[in-house]
Tab-separated table of C-alpha atoms in Angstrom:
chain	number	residue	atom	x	y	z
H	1	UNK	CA	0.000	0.000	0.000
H	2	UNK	CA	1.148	3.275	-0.780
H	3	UNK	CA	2.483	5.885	2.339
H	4	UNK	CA	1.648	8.966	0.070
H	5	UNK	CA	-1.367	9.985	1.515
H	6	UNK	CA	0.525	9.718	5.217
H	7	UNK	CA	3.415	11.402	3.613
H	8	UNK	CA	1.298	14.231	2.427
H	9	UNK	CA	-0.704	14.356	6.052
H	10	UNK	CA	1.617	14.135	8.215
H	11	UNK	CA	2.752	17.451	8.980
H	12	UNK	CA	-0.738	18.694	9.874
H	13	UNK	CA	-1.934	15.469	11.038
H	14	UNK	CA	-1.969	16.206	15.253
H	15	UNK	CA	-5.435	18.107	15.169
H	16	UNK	CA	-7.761	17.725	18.272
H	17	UNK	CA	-9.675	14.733	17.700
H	18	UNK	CA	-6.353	13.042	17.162
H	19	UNK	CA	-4.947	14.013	20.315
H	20	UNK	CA	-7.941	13.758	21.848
H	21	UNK	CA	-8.072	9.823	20.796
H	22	UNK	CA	-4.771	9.053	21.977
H	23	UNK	CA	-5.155	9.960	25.205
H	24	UNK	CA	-8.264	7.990	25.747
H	25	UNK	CA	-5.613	5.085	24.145
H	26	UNK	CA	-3.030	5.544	26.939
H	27	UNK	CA	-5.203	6.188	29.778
H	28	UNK	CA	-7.153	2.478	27.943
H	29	UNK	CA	-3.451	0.864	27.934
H	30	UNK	CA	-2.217	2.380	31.802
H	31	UNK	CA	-5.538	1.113	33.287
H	32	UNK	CA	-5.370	-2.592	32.056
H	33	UNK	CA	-1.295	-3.293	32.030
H	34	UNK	CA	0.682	-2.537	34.420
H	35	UNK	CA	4.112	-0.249	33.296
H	36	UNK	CA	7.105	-1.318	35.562
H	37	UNK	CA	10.119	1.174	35.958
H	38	UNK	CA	12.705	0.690	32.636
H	39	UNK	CA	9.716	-0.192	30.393
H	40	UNK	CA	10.099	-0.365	26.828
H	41	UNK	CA	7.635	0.678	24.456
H	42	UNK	CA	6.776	0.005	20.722
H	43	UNK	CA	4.311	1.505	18.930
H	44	UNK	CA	4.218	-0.297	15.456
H	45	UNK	CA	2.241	2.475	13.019
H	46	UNK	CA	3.217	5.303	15.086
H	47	UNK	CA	2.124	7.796	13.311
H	48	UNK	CA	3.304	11.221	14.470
H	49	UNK	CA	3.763	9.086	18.126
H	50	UNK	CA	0.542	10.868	19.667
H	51	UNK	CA	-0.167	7.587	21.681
H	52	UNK	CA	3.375	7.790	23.090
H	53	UNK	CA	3.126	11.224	24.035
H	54	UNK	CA	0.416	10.686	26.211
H	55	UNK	CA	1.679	7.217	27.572
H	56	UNK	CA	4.634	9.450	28.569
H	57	UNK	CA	2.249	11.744	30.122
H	58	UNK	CA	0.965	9.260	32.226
H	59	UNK	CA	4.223	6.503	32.479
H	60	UNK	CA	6.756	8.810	32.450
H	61	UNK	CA	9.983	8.483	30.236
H	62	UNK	CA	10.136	4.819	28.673
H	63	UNK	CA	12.267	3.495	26.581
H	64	UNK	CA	10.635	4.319	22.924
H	65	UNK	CA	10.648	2.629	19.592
H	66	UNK	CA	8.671	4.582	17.209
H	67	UNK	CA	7.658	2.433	14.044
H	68	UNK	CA	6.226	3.501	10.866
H	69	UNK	CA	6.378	3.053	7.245
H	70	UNK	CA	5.473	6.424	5.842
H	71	UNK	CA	8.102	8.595	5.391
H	72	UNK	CA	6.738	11.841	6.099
H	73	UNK	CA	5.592	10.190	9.555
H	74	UNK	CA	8.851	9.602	10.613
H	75	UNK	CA	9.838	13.070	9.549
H	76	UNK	CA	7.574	14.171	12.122
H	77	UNK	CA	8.812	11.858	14.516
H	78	UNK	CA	12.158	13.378	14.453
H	79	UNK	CA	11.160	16.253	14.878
H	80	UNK	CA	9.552	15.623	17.955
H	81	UNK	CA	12.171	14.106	19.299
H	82	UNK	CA	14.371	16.997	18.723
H	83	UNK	CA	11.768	19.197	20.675
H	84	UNK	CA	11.506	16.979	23.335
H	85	UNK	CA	7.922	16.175	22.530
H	86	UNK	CA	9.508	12.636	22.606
H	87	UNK	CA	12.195	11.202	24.627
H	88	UNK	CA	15.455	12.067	23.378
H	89	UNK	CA	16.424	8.777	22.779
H	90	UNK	CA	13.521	7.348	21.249
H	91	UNK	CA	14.439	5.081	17.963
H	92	UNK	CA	12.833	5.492	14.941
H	93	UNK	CA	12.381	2.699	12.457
H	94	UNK	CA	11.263	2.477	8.789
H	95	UNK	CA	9.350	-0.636	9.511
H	96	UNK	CA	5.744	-2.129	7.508
């Protein structure tokens, strides 16, 4: 399947609802598993890594692989990371 649409969406792709849905995700994911201290988290189709923001809201800093295959996602990615919207050393993969 083609990223192109992603690619194209990406950098305007964080809009309420969006954020709004992730958080209902993580708060869904902190209230039926249980995040131990040195965690490591993968989120495969990451996106622009709105679901790990808000796990980090609510887990604190985890270790953080960020996996997507759209280029333009992981462009976004990056540059959350370098804002610190991310954890600094969160990887970022080029995985479908």
């Amino acid at each position: 399947m083609s990223t192109q649409h992603f690619d194209e969406q990406a950098a305007t792709w964080d809009d309420a609802a969006k954020v709004q849905r992730a958080h209902d995700v993580a708060r869904t994911v902190q209230a039926r598993v249980s995040v131990p201290a040195g965690a490591r988290l993968l989120e495969y189709g990451a996106g622009t890594g709105l679901v790990t923001q808000a796990l980090r809201e609510l887990c604190g800093d985890l270790q953080v692989t960020l996996a997507d295959n759209s280029t333009g996602m992981r462009q976004v990615l990056v540059q959350k990371i370098a804002s610190g919207a991310l954890p600094s050393g969160a990887r970022v993969w080029d995985l479908d």
